[in-house]
PDB file of C-alpha atoms in Angstrom:
ATOM      1  CA  MET Y   1      50.271 100.834 -30.607  1.00 47.00           C
ATOM      2  CA  LYS Y   2      53.779 101.871 -28.101  1.00 43.00           C
ATOM      3  CA  VAL Y   3      55.554 104.944 -28.664  1.00 41.00           C
ATOM      4  CA  SER Y   4      59.186 104.165 -28.479  1.00 39.00           C
ATOM      5  CA  GLU Y   5      61.315 106.875 -26.613  1.00 34.00           C
ATOM      6  CA  ALA Y   6      64.545 105.474 -28.120  1.00 31.00           C
ATOM      7  CA  ASN Y   7      63.804 106.964 -32.111  1.00 41.00           C
ATOM      8  CA  THR Y   8      61.842 109.718 -32.953  1.00 44.00           C
ATOM      9  CA  PRO Y   9      59.770 110.993 -35.821  1.00 49.00           C
ATOM     10  CA  GLY Y  10      62.961 112.288 -38.574  1.00 42.00           C
ATOM     11  CA  ARG Y  11      65.049 109.431 -38.158  1.00 40.00           C
ATOM     12  CA  THR Y  12      65.102 107.247 -41.207  1.00 35.00           C
ATOM     13  CA  PRO Y  13      66.538 104.044 -42.169  1.00 34.00           C
ATOM     14  CA  SER Y  14      70.298 104.081 -44.409  1.00 32.00           C
ATOM     15  CA  GLY Y  15      69.881 103.843 -48.067  1.00 31.00           C
ATOM     16  CA  SER Y  16      66.180 104.781 -48.464  1.00 32.00           C
ATOM     17  CA  THR Y  17      66.501 104.648 -51.655  1.00 32.00           C
ATOM     18  CA  GLY Y  18      63.635 102.841 -54.101  1.00 39.00           C
ATOM     19  CA  GLY Y  19      59.778 102.321 -53.891  1.00 57.00           C
ATOM     20  CA  ASN Y  20      57.173 100.607 -52.020  1.00 67.00           C
ATOM     21  CA  ARG Y  21      59.752  99.674 -49.197  1.00 80.00           C
ATOM     22  CA  PRO Y  22      57.829  97.201 -46.690  1.00 84.00           C
ATOM     23  CA  ALA Y  23      55.880  99.617 -43.861  1.00 86.00           C
ATOM     24  CA  ALA Y  24      57.006  97.970 -40.920  1.00 87.00           C
ATOM     25  CA  GLU Y  25      60.536  99.854 -41.808  1.00 91.00           C
ATOM     26  CA  LEU Y  26      58.807 102.663 -41.487  1.00 92.00           C
ATOM     27  CA  GLU Y  27      57.011 101.825 -38.633  1.00 91.00           C
ATOM     28  CA  GLN Y  28      60.480 101.671 -36.859  1.00 91.00           C
ATOM     29  CA  ALA Y  29      62.151 104.289 -38.140  1.00 91.00           C
ATOM     30  CA  LEU Y  30      59.093 106.314 -36.941  1.00 92.00           C
ATOM     31  CA  GLY Y  31      59.542 104.588 -33.216  1.00 92.00           C
ATOM     32  CA  LEU Y  32      55.699 103.464 -33.844  1.00 92.00           C
ATOM     33  CA  ALA Y  33      54.663 100.030 -32.931  1.00 91.00           C
ATOM     34  CA  PHE Y  34      51.302  99.416 -34.782  1.00 95.00           C
ATOM     35  CA  ARG Y  35      48.587  96.861 -33.268  1.00 95.00           C
ATOM     36  CA  ASP Y  36      46.533  97.141 -36.475  1.00 95.00           C
ATOM     37  CA  ARG Y  37      49.547  97.209 -39.076  1.00 93.00           C
ATOM     38  CA  GLY Y  38      47.037  97.185 -41.537  1.00 93.00           C
ATOM     39  CA  LEU Y  39      46.168 100.962 -40.456  1.00 96.00           C
ATOM     40  CA  LEU Y  40      49.888 101.587 -41.902  1.00 96.00           C
ATOM     41  CA  ARG Y  41      49.527 100.427 -44.696  1.00 94.00           C
ATOM     42  CA  LYS Y  42      46.391 101.699 -45.695  1.00 95.00           C
ATOM     43  CA  ALA Y  43      47.527 104.899 -44.708  1.00 96.00           C
ATOM     44  CA  LEU Y  44      50.351 104.980 -47.565  1.00 95.00           C
ATOM     45  CA  THR Y  45      48.242 103.685 -50.441  1.00 93.00           C
ATOM     46  CA  HIS Y  46      47.676 105.445 -53.247  1.00 92.00           C
ATOM     47  CA  ARG Y  47      44.600 104.883 -55.375  1.00 91.00           C
ATOM     48  CA  SER Y  48      46.400 104.195 -58.023  1.00 90.00           C
ATOM     49  CA  CYS Y  49      47.877 100.797 -56.306  1.00 90.00           C
ATOM     50  CA  VAL Y  50      44.578 100.067 -55.240  1.00 86.00           C
ATOM     51  CA  ASN Y  51      42.797 100.216 -58.769  1.00 82.00           C
ATOM     52  CA  GLU Y  52      45.887  97.749 -60.295  1.00 79.00           C
ATOM     53  CA  THR Y  53      44.804  95.436 -57.762  1.00 75.00           C
ATOM     54  CA  GLY Y  54      41.448  95.212 -58.326  1.00 74.00           C
ATOM     55  CA  GLY Y  55      40.687  97.133 -54.747  1.00 72.00           C
ATOM     56  CA  THR Y  56      38.018  99.718 -54.248  1.00 68.00           C
ATOM     57  CA  ASP Y  57      38.970 103.530 -53.499  1.00 66.00           C
ATOM     58  CA  ILE Y  58      37.882 102.617 -49.662  1.00 70.00           C
ATOM     59  CA  ASP Y  59      41.166 100.643 -49.576  1.00 87.00           C
ATOM     60  CA  SER Y  60      43.141 103.506 -50.248  1.00 92.00           C
ATOM     61  CA  TYR Y  61      44.047 106.111 -47.948  1.00 95.00           C
ATOM     62  CA  GLU Y  62      41.704 108.933 -48.674  1.00 95.00           C
ATOM     63  CA  ARG Y  63      39.188 108.071 -45.900  1.00 96.00           C
ATOM     64  CA  LEU Y  64      42.407 108.620 -43.171  1.00 98.00           C
ATOM     65  CA  GLU Y  65      43.020 111.657 -45.250  1.00 97.00           C
ATOM     66  CA  PHE Y  66      39.638 112.980 -44.396  1.00 97.00           C
ATOM     67  CA  LEU Y  67      40.128 111.866 -40.826  1.00 98.00           C
ATOM     68  CA  GLY Y  68      43.689 113.208 -40.237  1.00 98.00           C
ATOM     69  CA  ASP Y  69      42.910 116.665 -41.603  1.00 97.00           C
ATOM     70  CA  VAL Y  70      40.511 116.959 -38.824  1.00 98.00           C
ATOM     71  CA  VAL Y  71      43.081 115.254 -36.134  1.00 98.00           C
ATOM     72  CA  VAL Y  72      46.358 117.354 -37.275  1.00 98.00           C
ATOM     73  CA  ARG Y  73      44.396 121.144 -37.582  1.00 97.00           C
ATOM     74  CA  LEU Y  74      42.814 120.438 -33.646  1.00 98.00           C
ATOM     75  CA  ILE Y  75      45.985 118.884 -32.407  1.00 98.00           C
ATOM     76  CA  VAL Y  76      48.234 122.293 -34.500  1.00 98.00           C
ATOM     77  CA  SER Y  77      45.642 124.760 -32.913  1.00 98.00           C
ATOM     78  CA  GLU Y  78      45.761 123.670 -29.261  1.00 98.00           C
ATOM     79  CA  GLU Y  79      49.375 124.021 -29.912  1.00 98.00           C
ATOM     80  CA  LEU Y  80      49.173 127.636 -31.385  1.00 98.00           C
ATOM     81  CA  TYR Y  81      46.566 128.500 -28.211  1.00 98.00           C
ATOM     82  CA  HIS Y  82      48.082 127.316 -25.531  1.00 98.00           C
ATOM     83  CA  ARG Y  83      51.749 128.084 -27.004  1.00 97.00           C
ATOM     84  CA  LEU Y  84      50.655 131.709 -27.815  1.00 97.00           C
ATOM     85  CA  PRO Y  85      49.015 133.297 -25.225  1.00 97.00           C
ATOM     86  CA  LYS Y  86      49.260 136.815 -26.062  1.00 94.00           C
ATOM     87  CA  CYS Y  87      48.647 136.286 -29.885  1.00 93.00           C
ATOM     88  CA  ASP Y  88      45.489 137.773 -30.991  1.00 91.00           C
ATOM     89  CA  GLU Y  89      43.334 135.740 -33.684  1.00 91.00           C
ATOM     90  CA  GLY Y  90      44.638 137.282 -36.827  1.00 86.00           C
ATOM     91  CA  GLY Y  91      48.206 136.325 -35.661  1.00 89.00           C
ATOM     92  CA  LEU Y  92      47.049 132.010 -34.749  1.00 92.00           C
ATOM     93  CA  THR Y  93      44.972 132.058 -38.262  1.00 89.00           C
ATOM     94  CA  ARG Y  94      48.530 133.086 -40.492  1.00 87.00           C
ATOM     95  CA  ARG Y  95      50.323 130.511 -38.317  1.00 91.00           C
ATOM     96  CA  TRP Y  96      48.149 128.002 -38.387  1.00 92.00           C
ATOM     97  CA  THR Y  97      47.799 128.278 -42.249  1.00 88.00           C
ATOM     98  CA  ALA Y  98      51.115 128.079 -42.686  1.00 88.00           C
ATOM     99  CA  LEU Y  99      52.011 125.039 -40.463  1.00 92.00           C
ATOM    100  CA  LEU Y 100      48.978 123.357 -41.903  1.00 93.00           C
ATOM    101  CA  SER Y 101      49.145 123.614 -45.940  1.00 88.00           C
ATOM    102  CA  GLN Y 102      49.879 121.237 -48.214  1.00 87.00           C
ATOM    103  CA  ARG Y 103      53.364 122.081 -49.411  1.00 84.00           C
ATOM    104  CA  ALA Y 104      54.473 122.502 -45.536  1.00 89.00           C
ATOM    105  CA  LEU Y 105      53.021 118.991 -45.087  1.00 94.00           C
ATOM    106  CA  ALA Y 106      54.740 117.811 -47.726  1.00 91.00           C
ATOM    107  CA  VAL Y 107      58.221 119.318 -46.674  1.00 90.00           C
ATOM    108  CA  VAL Y 108      57.236 117.017 -43.437  1.00 94.00           C
ATOM    109  CA  ALA Y 109      56.916 114.217 -45.231  1.00 94.00           C
ATOM    110  CA  ARG Y 110      59.949 114.203 -46.962  1.00 93.00           C
ATOM    111  CA  ARG Y 111      61.983 114.889 -43.718  1.00 93.00           C
ATOM    112  CA  LEU Y 112      60.456 111.917 -42.292  1.00 94.00           C
ATOM    113  CA  ASP Y 113      61.900 109.955 -45.636  1.00 93.00           C
ATOM    114  CA  ILE Y 114      58.169 108.382 -45.948  1.00 95.00           C
ATOM    115  CA  ALA Y 115      57.991 108.493 -49.621  1.00 94.00           C
ATOM    116  CA  PRO Y 116      60.093 105.545 -50.222  1.00 94.00           C
ATOM    117  CA  TYR Y 117      57.395 103.543 -48.220  1.00 94.00           C
ATOM    118  CA  LEU Y 118      54.575 104.766 -50.298  1.00 94.00           C
ATOM    119  CA  ARG Y 119      52.180 101.982 -52.502  1.00 93.00           C
ATOM    120  CA  LEU Y 120      51.636 103.411 -56.123  1.00 91.00           C
ATOM    121  CA  GLY Y 121      50.476 101.562 -59.270  1.00 90.00           C
ATOM    122  CA  ARG Y 122      53.675 101.401 -61.391  1.00 89.00           C
ATOM    123  CA  GLY Y 123      51.509 104.175 -63.838  1.00 88.00           C
ATOM    124  CA  PHE Y 124      51.457 106.582 -61.185  1.00 88.00           C
ATOM    125  CA  GLU Y 125      55.020 106.090 -60.427  1.00 88.00           C
ATOM    126  CA  SER Y 126      56.017 106.279 -63.789  1.00 88.00           C
ATOM    127  CA  THR Y 127      54.681 109.620 -64.262  1.00 86.00           C
ATOM    128  CA  GLY Y 128      56.713 111.169 -61.053  1.00 85.00           C
ATOM    129  CA  GLY Y 129      53.810 110.165 -57.935  1.00 86.00           C
ATOM    130  CA  ARG Y 130      56.410 109.370 -55.393  1.00 90.00           C
ATOM    131  CA  ASP Y 131      57.046 112.744 -54.965  1.00 87.00           C
ATOM    132  CA  SER Y 132      54.187 114.459 -55.521  1.00 89.00           C
ATOM    133  CA  GLU Y 133      53.658 117.591 -53.398  1.00 87.00           C
ATOM    134  CA  ALA Y 134      49.949 116.393 -52.814  1.00 89.00           C
ATOM    135  CA  VAL Y 135      50.280 112.985 -52.449  1.00 92.00           C
ATOM    136  CA  LEU Y 136      52.987 114.042 -49.513  1.00 94.00           C
ATOM    137  CA  GLY Y 137      50.683 116.196 -48.266  1.00 94.00           C
ATOM    138  CA  ASP Y 138      47.901 113.722 -48.022  1.00 95.00           C
ATOM    139  CA  VAL Y 139      49.408 110.678 -46.765  1.00 97.00           C
ATOM    140  CA  MET Y 140      51.137 112.918 -44.028  1.00 97.00           C
ATOM    141  CA  GLU Y 141      47.356 113.429 -43.100  1.00 98.00           C
ATOM    142  CA  SER Y 142      46.683 109.951 -43.440  1.00 98.00           C
ATOM    143  CA  LEU Y 143      49.303 108.752 -41.411  1.00 98.00           C
ATOM    144  CA  ILE Y 144      48.517 110.597 -38.397  1.00 98.00           C
ATOM    145  CA  ALA Y 145      45.014 109.026 -38.848  1.00 98.00           C
ATOM    146  CA  ALA Y 146      46.103 105.826 -38.294  1.00 98.00           C
ATOM    147  CA  VAL Y 147      48.736 106.454 -34.988  1.00 98.00           C
ATOM    148  CA  TYR Y 148      45.336 108.349 -34.092  1.00 98.00           C
ATOM    149  CA  LEU Y 149      42.864 105.316 -35.294  1.00 98.00           C
ATOM    150  CA  ASP Y 150      45.557 102.775 -33.551  1.00 97.00           C
ATOM    151  CA  ALA Y 151      46.521 104.252 -30.112  1.00 96.00           C
ATOM    152  CA  GLY Y 152      44.561 107.437 -29.028  1.00 97.00           C
ATOM    153  CA  PRO Y 153      44.445 110.767 -29.277  1.00 98.00           C
ATOM    154  CA  ASP Y 154      47.373 111.350 -26.731  1.00 98.00           C
ATOM    155  CA  ALA Y 155      49.611 109.050 -29.379  1.00 97.00           C
ATOM    156  CA  ALA Y 156      48.357 111.425 -32.265  1.00 98.00           C
ATOM    157  CA  ARG Y 157      49.351 115.002 -30.074  1.00 98.00           C
ATOM    158  CA  ARG Y 158      52.692 113.566 -29.529  1.00 97.00           C
ATOM    159  CA  PHE Y 159      53.596 112.109 -33.644  1.00 97.00           C
ATOM    160  CA  VAL Y 160      52.018 115.465 -34.433  1.00 98.00           C
ATOM    161  CA  THR Y 161      54.457 117.727 -31.736  1.00 97.00           C
ATOM    162  CA  ALA Y 162      57.586 115.797 -32.681  1.00 96.00           C
ATOM    163  CA  ALA Y 163      57.097 115.295 -36.574  1.00 96.00           C
ATOM    164  CA  LEU Y 164      56.001 118.757 -36.839  1.00 96.00           C
ATOM    165  CA  GLY Y 165      57.967 120.134 -33.838  1.00 94.00           C
ATOM    166  CA  PRO Y 166      60.463 122.596 -36.073  1.00 92.00           C
ATOM    167  CA  GLU Y 167      57.855 124.297 -37.763  1.00 92.00           C
ATOM    168  CA  ILE Y 168      55.870 124.565 -34.887  1.00 95.00           C
ATOM    169  CA  ASN Y 169      58.739 125.931 -33.068  1.00 93.00           C
ATOM    170  CA  ASP Y 170      59.650 128.293 -35.296  1.00 88.00           C
ATOM    171  CA  ALA Y 171      55.823 129.143 -35.748  1.00 91.00           C
ATOM    172  CA  CYS Y 172      55.925 130.313 -31.719  1.00 93.00           C
ATOM    173  CA  GLN Y 173      58.966 132.877 -32.245  1.00 88.00           C
ATOM    174  CA  PRO Y 174      58.227 136.564 -31.323  1.00 84.00           C
ATOM    175  CA  ASP Y 175      59.425 137.457 -35.095  1.00 77.00           C
ATOM    176  CA  TRP Y 176      57.983 134.897 -36.795  1.00 82.00           C
ATOM    177  CA  ARG Y 177      56.882 136.063 -40.542  1.00 78.00           C
ATOM    178  CA  PRO Y 178      54.545 133.214 -42.752  1.00 73.00           C
ATOM    179  CA  ASP Y 179      55.806 131.803 -46.010  1.00 75.00           C
ATOM    180  CA  ASN Y 180      52.442 133.289 -47.753  1.00 78.00           C
ATOM    181  CA  PRO Y 181      53.649 134.821 -50.896  1.00 85.00           C
ATOM    182  CA  LYS Y 182      49.997 135.547 -51.938  1.00 87.00           C
ATOM    183  CA  ALA Y 183      49.174 137.241 -48.872  1.00 83.00           C
ATOM    184  CA  GLU Y 184      52.541 139.562 -49.281  1.00 83.00           C
ATOM    185  CA  LEU Y 185      51.557 140.199 -52.858  1.00 89.00           C
ATOM    186  CA  GLN Y 186      48.513 141.798 -51.908  1.00 87.00           C
ATOM    187  CA  GLU Y 187      49.565 143.994 -49.075  1.00 83.00           C
ATOM    188  CA  LEU Y 188      52.739 145.414 -51.055  1.00 87.00           C
ATOM    189  CA  LEU Y 189      49.678 146.236 -53.915  1.00 91.00           C
ATOM    190  CA  GLN Y 190      47.739 147.788 -51.361  1.00 87.00           C
ATOM    191  CA  ALA Y 191      50.637 149.313 -50.388  1.00 88.00           C
ATOM    192  CA  GLN Y 192      51.185 150.973 -53.321  1.00 90.00           C
ATOM    193  CA  GLY Y 193      47.320 151.948 -54.088  1.00 92.00           C
ATOM    194  CA  LYS Y 194      46.906 149.198 -56.669  1.00 93.00           C
ATOM    195  CA  PRO Y 195      43.849 146.961 -56.233  1.00 93.00           C
ATOM    196  CA  THR Y 196      43.804 143.042 -55.375  1.00 90.00           C
ATOM    197  CA  PRO Y 197      45.451 140.636 -57.869  1.00 94.00           C
ATOM    198  CA  THR Y 198      44.125 138.484 -59.500  1.00 96.00           C
ATOM    199  CA  TYR Y 199      44.461 134.786 -60.590  1.00 96.00           C
ATOM    200  CA  ARG Y 200      43.874 133.249 -64.032  1.00 96.00           C
ATOM    201  CA  VAL Y 201      44.546 129.620 -64.982  1.00 96.00           C
ATOM    202  CA  VAL Y 202      46.657 129.756 -68.265  1.00 96.00           C
ATOM    203  CA  SER Y 203      46.887 125.999 -68.857  1.00 94.00           C
ATOM    204  CA  ALA Y 204      46.080 122.952 -66.823  1.00 92.00           C
ATOM    205  CA  THR Y 205      47.983 119.516 -68.564  1.00 89.00           C
ATOM    206  CA  GLY Y 206      49.454 116.252 -67.427  1.00 83.00           C
ATOM    207  CA  PRO Y 207      47.005 113.094 -66.591  1.00 79.00           C
ATOM    208  CA  ALA Y 208      44.013 113.561 -64.379  1.00 75.00           C
ATOM    209  CA  HIS Y 209      46.176 112.066 -61.267  1.00 71.00           C
ATOM    210  CA  GLN Y 210      49.051 113.652 -62.536  1.00 74.00           C
ATOM    211  CA  PRO Y 211      47.896 117.306 -63.411  1.00 86.00           C
ATOM    212  CA  GLN Y 212      50.388 120.678 -63.777  1.00 88.00           C
ATOM    213  CA  PHE Y 213      48.636 123.737 -63.693  1.00 92.00           C
ATOM    214  CA  THR Y 214      49.722 127.265 -65.352  1.00 94.00           C
ATOM    215  CA  VAL Y 215      48.751 130.389 -63.721  1.00 96.00           C
ATOM    216  CA  GLU Y 216      49.316 133.809 -63.654  1.00 97.00           C
ATOM    217  CA  ALA Y 217      49.159 136.789 -61.523  1.00 96.00           C
ATOM    218  CA  LEU Y 218      47.132 139.930 -62.598  1.00 96.00           C
ATOM    219  CA  VAL Y 219      46.550 143.622 -61.655  1.00 95.00           C
ATOM    220  CA  ASN Y 220      44.425 145.208 -63.893  1.00 93.00           C
ATOM    221  CA  GLY Y 221      44.351 142.607 -66.770  1.00 92.00           C
ATOM    222  CA  ASP Y 222      48.165 143.387 -66.457  1.00 94.00           C
ATOM    223  CA  SER Y 223      50.678 140.178 -65.723  1.00 95.00           C
ATOM    224  CA  LEU Y 224      53.174 140.333 -62.777  1.00 94.00           C
ATOM    225  CA  GLY Y 225      53.933 136.649 -63.449  1.00 93.00           C
ATOM    226  CA  SER Y 226      53.091 133.459 -63.984  1.00 94.00           C
ATOM    227  CA  GLY Y 227      53.874 130.447 -61.479  1.00 91.00           C
ATOM    228  CA  HIS Y 228      53.445 126.045 -62.598  1.00 89.00           C
ATOM    229  CA  GLY Y 229      52.401 123.712 -59.909  1.00 86.00           C
ATOM    230  CA  GLN Y 230      50.528 120.676 -59.303  1.00 82.00           C
ATOM    231  CA  SER Y 231      47.351 122.015 -58.150  1.00 86.00           C
ATOM    232  CA  LYS Y 232      45.739 125.699 -59.152  1.00 88.00           C
ATOM    233  CA  SER Y 233      46.590 126.676 -55.247  1.00 85.00           C
ATOM    234  CA  ALA Y 234      49.860 125.719 -56.084  1.00 85.00           C
ATOM    235  CA  ALA Y 235      50.264 127.411 -58.726  1.00 90.00           C
ATOM    236  CA  GLU Y 236      48.563 130.781 -57.443  1.00 92.00           C
ATOM    237  CA  THR Y 237      51.349 130.863 -54.809  1.00 89.00           C
ATOM    238  CA  GLU Y 238      54.173 130.439 -56.965  1.00 89.00           C
ATOM    239  CA  ALA Y 239      53.123 132.665 -59.635  1.00 93.00           C
ATOM    240  CA  ALA Y 240      52.544 134.993 -56.860  1.00 92.00           C
ATOM    241  CA  ARG Y 241      55.868 134.330 -55.500  1.00 88.00           C
ATOM    242  CA  VAL Y 242      57.096 135.181 -58.496  1.00 91.00           C
ATOM    243  CA  ALA Y 243      55.285 138.610 -58.987  1.00 92.00           C
ATOM    244  CA  LEU Y 244      57.017 139.583 -55.264  1.00 88.00           C
ATOM    245  CA  MET Y 245      60.260 138.852 -56.997  1.00 87.00           C
ATOM    246  CA  SER Y 246      59.574 141.201 -60.185  1.00 87.00           C
ATOM    247  CA  ILE Y 247      57.943 143.707 -58.388  1.00 87.00           C
ATOM    248  CA  ARG Y 248      61.004 144.116 -55.802  1.00 81.00           C
ATOM    249  CA  GLN Y 249      64.092 143.660 -58.467  1.00 78.00           C
ATOM    250  CA  LEU Y 250      62.066 146.754 -60.669  1.00 74.00           C
ATOM    251  CA  ALA Y 251      61.928 148.493 -57.109  1.00 62.00           C
ATOM    252  CA  PRO Y 252      65.233 150.358 -57.177  1.00 53.00           C
ATOM    253  CA  ARG Y 253      65.367 150.821 -60.517  1.00 51.00           C
ATOM    254  CA  GLN Y 254      62.571 153.361 -60.664  1.00 51.00           C
ATOM    255  CA  SER Y 255      63.739 154.957 -57.183  1.00 47.00           C
ATOM    256  CA  ARG Y 256      66.790 155.765 -59.525  1.00 48.00           C
TER     257      ARG Y 256
END
């Protein structure tokens, strides 16, 4: 695979609407040239598409996602290690966690306009699967694996550092703070002499391939706020975010 200097991740074709667009268009938009274009197609293929066409799960992006998860973690770890020589292990870990969260990878996938090129089954498409944070985060990993397998580790590193460049650069700033509501809520409550918050699943609805969770953040059995998400983790994060807003809105009133 050749990596074009003229095109970089983030440059997308005009009029990116609709779905199941040709993978070759995305290849050009990202400045890539696959020797094995089948890898790229597989990286964009959700299991719902495979199920509707009589294939098996190994024809979907899931195996590539497995590999891509490892590849992107190593690349980002090395970037942080070399670019932040005075940062301790805790600081590196906080940045690494923020950069590689499902939400963060989905943000990158949206910036690269990957969604229109996903190969989805009609049923999954009709339930909003094309904009699923979980799917977009997973596909970002599968795409990284496809680059790695097609062109090797150096090409994968170039792709990752370009695609995640804004986030990595931001994480390397001295005043960087993680977008980690759960950790922030725990620190705030500890500073107030209160116990660590717990999280309770209130409901789980929707089809198996597109679940919706509602989770409550609790302290001493009292609800601080609730959040929704396509995974328990995402719902917990949103509940913590709501709880932080509630506590901060309440603080000025209590100080009067």
